[in-house]
Amino acid sequence: QSALTQPPSASGSPGQSVTISCTGTSSDVGGYNYVSWYQQYPGKAPKLMIFEVSKRPSGVPDRFSASKSGNTASLTVSGLQAEDEADYYCSSYTGSNRLVFGGGTRLTVL
Amino acid sequence: EMQLVESGGGLVQPGGSLRLSCGASGFTFSNYWMYWVRQAPGKGLVWVSRMSTDGTITSYADSVKGRFTISRDNTKNTLYLQMNSLRVEDTAVYYCAREMGAATPGYWGQGTLVTVSS
């Protein structure tokens, strides 16, 4: 199972919006509405930000939103803040009780 | 408060074995599917294994299939990962996670480092 494709880096200025893409295939992202997004700070465990394509867990700011179109999922961070600078990973269910993660995107707040 | 605490990591030689444990508290462990996910130093997240609530359904990444075994003891609120025939490329921080929603590792432990080196 190949990793989902994410851009290695993304950036934006405070207050701006930035979108990170996550491209898979019809066997993963395109085939199931089970795409998740994680935020990870250096040396820390990942934190779930979005699940089931666009749902936010309790406590996640509504500045974080996500969607899916075909084989590509997207995470949008609006009103960028310094604290949003982190690594972001997508994941998708691939059938047969298996999952796959994306390679990760480092978000820099300029 | 929900908590997952991994243990059992350490330094092991190639070809060796190690068993990781993940102790759960603050929730009804037996009600949730559980995961192992790893992250090599400076690299991205990689799904390793997943287990159903009662342990009857398991799945593995191709890279560990036949070498790693996931298991759980719902009476002890503990998830395990038995790792055999370890390779240098298995070096990583190993995280256990509880499912949240469908097919989603939602709550994560702090991780335990496994280093495979001679």
CSV table of C-alpha atoms in Angstrom, one decimal:
chain,number,residue,atom,x,y,z
A,1,GLN,CA,0.0,0.0,0.0
A,2,SER,CA,1.6,3.3,-1.1
A,3,ALA,CA,1.4,6.3,1.1
A,4,LEU,CA,-1.0,9.0,0.3
A,5,THR,CA,0.6,12.0,-1.4
A,6,GLN,CA,0.9,15.3,0.5
A,7,PRO,CA,3.0,18.3,-0.4
A,8,PRO,CA,6.1,18.4,1.8
A,9,SER,CA,5.5,22.0,2.8
A,10,ALA,CA,3.0,24.7,3.0
A,11,SER,CA,3.1,28.2,4.4
A,12,GLY,CA,1.0,31.3,5.0
A,13,SER,CA,1.1,34.5,7.0
A,14,PRO,CA,-0.9,35.1,10.2
A,15,GLY,CA,-4.5,35.6,9.5
A,16,GLN,CA,-4.4,34.0,6.0
A,17,SER,CA,-5.8,30.6,5.0
A,18,VAL,CA,-3.8,27.7,3.7
A,19,THR,CA,-5.0,24.4,2.2
A,20,ILE,CA,-3.1,21.1,2.3
A,21,SER,CA,-4.0,18.4,-0.1
A,22,CYS,CA,-3.9,14.6,0.3
A,23,THR,CA,-4.2,12.5,-2.9
A,24,GLY,CA,-4.9,8.8,-3.0
A,25,THR,CA,-6.7,6.5,-5.2
A,26,SER,CA,-10.2,5.0,-5.6
A,27,SER,CA,-9.1,2.2,-3.3
A,28,ASP,CA,-8.6,4.6,-0.3
A,29,VAL,CA,-9.5,8.3,-0.3
A,30,GLY,CA,-11.9,8.0,-3.1
A,31,GLY,CA,-13.5,4.8,-1.9
A,32,TYR,CA,-14.4,5.6,1.6
A,33,ASN,CA,-15.5,8.6,3.7
A,34,TYR,CA,-12.9,7.7,6.4
A,35,VAL,CA,-10.3,10.3,5.9
A,36,SER,CA,-8.6,11.8,8.9
A,37,TRP,CA,-6.2,14.7,9.6
A,38,TYR,CA,-3.6,14.9,12.4
A,39,GLN,CA,-1.5,17.7,13.8
A,40,GLN,CA,1.9,16.9,15.2
A,41,TYR,CA,4.4,19.1,17.0
A,42,PRO,CA,8.1,18.0,17.2
A,43,GLY,CA,8.6,15.3,19.8
A,44,LYS,CA,4.9,15.0,20.5
A,45,ALA,CA,2.2,12.5,19.7
A,46,PRO,CA,-0.2,13.3,16.9
A,47,LYS,CA,-3.5,14.9,17.6
A,48,LEU,CA,-6.6,14.2,15.7
A,49,MET,CA,-8.0,17.3,14.0
A,50,ILE,CA,-10.5,15.9,11.5
A,51,PHE,CA,-12.2,12.5,11.1
A,52,GLU,CA,-14.6,11.0,8.7
A,53,VAL,CA,-13.6,13.6,6.0
A,54,SER,CA,-14.9,16.7,7.7
A,55,LYS,CA,-15.9,16.1,11.3
A,56,ARG,CA,-14.1,18.0,14.1
A,57,PRO,CA,-13.5,16.4,17.5
A,58,SER,CA,-14.5,18.4,20.5
A,59,GLY,CA,-12.0,21.1,21.3
A,60,VAL,CA,-10.6,21.5,17.8
A,61,PRO,CA,-11.1,25.1,16.6
A,62,ASP,CA,-13.5,25.7,13.7
A,63,ARG,CA,-10.6,27.4,11.9
A,64,PHE,CA,-9.8,23.8,10.8
A,65,SER,CA,-12.0,22.4,8.1
A,66,ALA,CA,-11.7,19.7,5.6
A,67,SER,CA,-13.4,18.2,2.6
A,68,LYS,CA,-13.0,15.5,-0.1
A,69,SER,CA,-13.4,15.5,-3.9
A,70,GLY,CA,-12.8,12.3,-5.8
A,71,ASN,CA,-9.4,10.8,-4.7
A,72,THR,CA,-8.2,14.0,-3.1
A,73,ALA,CA,-8.9,15.2,0.4
A,74,SER,CA,-8.1,18.7,1.7
A,75,LEU,CA,-7.5,20.4,5.0
A,76,THR,CA,-7.9,24.1,5.3
A,77,VAL,CA,-6.6,26.2,8.1
A,78,SER,CA,-8.2,29.6,8.2
A,79,GLY,CA,-7.1,32.6,10.2
A,80,LEU,CA,-3.6,31.2,10.6
A,81,GLN,CA,-2.0,31.5,14.0
A,82,ALA,CA,1.6,31.0,15.1
A,83,GLU,CA,0.5,27.9,17.1
A,84,ASP,CA,-0.7,26.2,13.8
A,85,GLU,CA,2.9,25.7,12.8
A,86,ALA,CA,3.3,21.9,12.9
A,87,ASP,CA,3.4,18.8,10.7
A,88,TYR,CA,0.0,17.6,9.3
A,89,TYR,CA,-0.8,14.1,8.2
A,90,CYS,CA,-3.8,12.7,6.5
A,91,SER,CA,-4.9,9.1,6.7
A,92,SER,CA,-7.5,6.9,5.0
A,93,TYR,CA,-9.1,3.6,5.4
A,94,THR,CA,-8.2,1.3,2.5
A,95,GLY,CA,-10.5,-1.6,3.1
A,96,SER,CA,-9.8,-5.0,4.8
A,97,ASN,CA,-9.3,-3.3,8.1
A,98,ARG,CA,-6.2,-1.5,6.8
A,99,LEU,CA,-5.2,2.2,6.9
A,100,VAL,CA,-2.6,4.3,5.1
A,101,PHE,CA,-1.1,7.7,6.1
A,102,GLY,CA,0.2,10.5,3.9
A,103,GLY,CA,3.8,11.5,3.9
A,104,GLY,CA,3.1,14.6,6.0
A,105,THR,CA,3.2,18.4,5.3
A,106,ARG,CA,5.2,20.9,7.3
A,107,LEU,CA,3.1,24.0,7.8
A,108,THR,CA,5.1,27.2,8.4
A,109,VAL,CA,3.5,30.4,9.6
A,110,LEU,CA,5.5,33.2,8.1
B,1,GLU,CA,-9.3,11.3,32.0
B,2,MET,CA,-8.5,9.0,29.1
B,3,GLN,CA,-4.9,7.8,29.0
B,4,LEU,CA,-2.8,5.4,26.9
B,5,VAL,CA,0.7,4.6,28.2
B,6,GLU,CA,3.1,2.6,26.0
B,7,SER,CA,6.0,0.7,27.4
B,8,GLY,CA,8.5,-2.0,26.5
B,9,GLY,CA,10.6,-0.1,24.0
B,10,GLY,CA,14.4,-0.2,24.0
B,11,LEU,CA,17.5,-1.3,22.1
B,12,VAL,CA,17.5,-4.7,20.4
B,13,GLN,CA,19.8,-6.4,18.0
B,14,PRO,CA,18.7,-7.3,14.4
B,15,GLY,CA,16.8,-10.5,14.5
B,16,GLY,CA,15.7,-10.0,18.1
B,17,SER,CA,12.3,-9.7,19.7
B,18,LEU,CA,10.5,-7.2,21.8
B,19,ARG,CA,7.0,-6.9,23.2
B,20,LEU,CA,5.4,-3.6,23.5
B,21,SER,CA,2.5,-2.9,25.9
B,22,CYS,CA,-0.1,-0.1,26.0
B,23,GLY,CA,-2.0,0.4,29.2
B,24,ALA,CA,-5.4,2.0,28.9
B,25,SER,CA,-7.4,3.9,31.5
B,26,GLY,CA,-10.2,6.4,31.7
B,27,PHE,CA,-12.5,4.6,29.2
B,28,THR,CA,-14.0,1.2,28.6
B,29,PHE,CA,-11.1,-0.5,26.8
B,30,SER,CA,-13.1,-3.5,25.6
B,31,ASN,CA,-15.5,-1.2,23.6
B,32,TYR,CA,-12.9,0.1,21.2
B,33,TRP,CA,-10.8,-1.0,18.3
B,34,MET,CA,-7.1,-0.3,18.9
B,35,TYR,CA,-4.1,0.6,16.7
B,36,TRP,CA,-0.3,0.6,16.5
B,37,VAL,CA,1.3,3.3,14.4
B,38,ARG,CA,5.0,3.9,14.1
B,39,GLN,CA,7.2,6.8,13.2
B,40,ALA,CA,10.9,6.4,12.2
B,41,PRO,CA,13.2,9.2,13.3
B,42,GLY,CA,12.5,12.3,11.2
B,43,LYS,CA,10.0,10.4,9.1
B,44,GLY,CA,6.2,10.3,8.7
B,45,LEU,CA,3.5,8.2,10.4
B,46,VAL,CA,3.0,4.6,9.3
B,47,TRP,CA,0.1,2.4,10.2
B,48,VAL,CA,1.3,-0.9,11.6
B,49,SER,CA,-1.7,-2.9,12.9
B,50,ARG,CA,-5.3,-2.8,14.0
B,51,MET,CA,-7.4,-5.0,16.3
B,52,SER,CA,-11.1,-5.4,16.9
B,53,THR,CA,-12.8,-5.0,20.3
B,54,ASP,CA,-12.8,-8.7,21.1
B,55,GLY,CA,-9.5,-9.5,19.4
B,56,THR,CA,-11.0,-11.7,16.7
B,57,ILE,CA,-10.1,-9.4,13.8
B,58,THR,CA,-6.6,-8.3,13.2
B,59,SER,CA,-4.8,-6.6,10.3
B,60,TYR,CA,-1.2,-5.7,9.5
B,61,ALA,CA,0.9,-3.6,7.2
B,62,ASP,CA,2.7,-5.7,4.6
B,63,SER,CA,6.0,-4.6,6.1
B,64,VAL,CA,5.4,-6.3,9.4
B,65,LYS,CA,3.0,-9.1,8.4
B,66,GLY,CA,4.3,-12.5,9.7
B,67,ARG,CA,6.7,-10.8,12.1
B,68,PHE,CA,4.5,-8.7,14.4
B,69,THR,CA,1.5,-9.9,16.3
B,70,ILE,CA,-1.1,-7.6,17.9
B,71,SER,CA,-3.1,-8.8,20.9
B,72,ARG,CA,-5.1,-7.5,23.8
B,73,ASP,CA,-6.2,-8.5,27.3
B,74,ASN,CA,-9.5,-6.8,28.0
B,75,THR,CA,-9.4,-7.9,31.6
B,76,LYS,CA,-6.1,-6.0,32.0
B,77,ASN,CA,-7.0,-3.1,29.8
B,78,THR,CA,-3.8,-3.6,27.8
B,79,LEU,CA,-2.9,-3.8,24.2
B,80,TYR,CA,0.3,-5.6,23.0
B,81,LEU,CA,2.5,-5.8,20.0
B,82,GLN,CA,4.9,-8.8,19.8
B,83,MET,CA,7.7,-7.9,17.4
B,84,ASN,CA,9.9,-10.8,16.2
B,85,SER,CA,12.7,-10.9,13.6
B,86,LEU,CA,13.3,-7.2,14.1
B,87,ARG,CA,15.1,-5.3,11.4
B,88,VAL,CA,17.1,-2.0,11.4
B,89,GLU,CA,14.2,-0.4,9.5
B,90,ASP,CA,11.8,-1.2,12.3
B,91,THR,CA,13.5,1.5,14.4
B,92,ALA,CA,10.8,4.0,15.3
B,93,VAL,CA,8.6,5.5,18.0
B,94,TYR,CA,5.6,3.1,18.3
B,95,TYR,CA,2.3,4.7,19.3
B,96,CYS,CA,-0.8,2.9,20.4
B,97,ALA,CA,-4.1,4.6,19.7
B,98,ARG,CA,-7.8,4.2,20.4
B,99,GLU,CA,-10.4,4.4,17.7
B,100,MET,CA,-12.6,7.4,17.5
B,101,GLY,CA,-15.3,7.5,14.8
B,102,ALA,CA,-14.9,4.9,12.1
B,103,ALA,CA,-11.4,3.6,11.1
B,104,THR,CA,-9.7,6.5,12.9
B,105,PRO,CA,-6.9,6.3,15.4
B,106,GLY,CA,-8.3,9.1,17.6
B,107,TYR,CA,-6.5,9.2,20.9
B,108,TRP,CA,-2.8,8.5,21.1
B,109,GLY,CA,-0.3,7.5,23.7
B,110,GLN,CA,3.0,9.3,24.1
B,111,GLY,CA,4.9,6.5,22.3
B,112,THR,CA,7.8,4.2,23.1
B,113,LEU,CA,11.1,4.2,21.1
B,114,VAL,CA,12.3,0.9,19.6
B,115,THR,CA,15.9,0.9,18.3
B,116,VAL,CA,17.1,-2.0,16.3
B,117,SER,CA,20.9,-1.9,16.0
B,118,SER,CA,23.9,-4.1,16.4
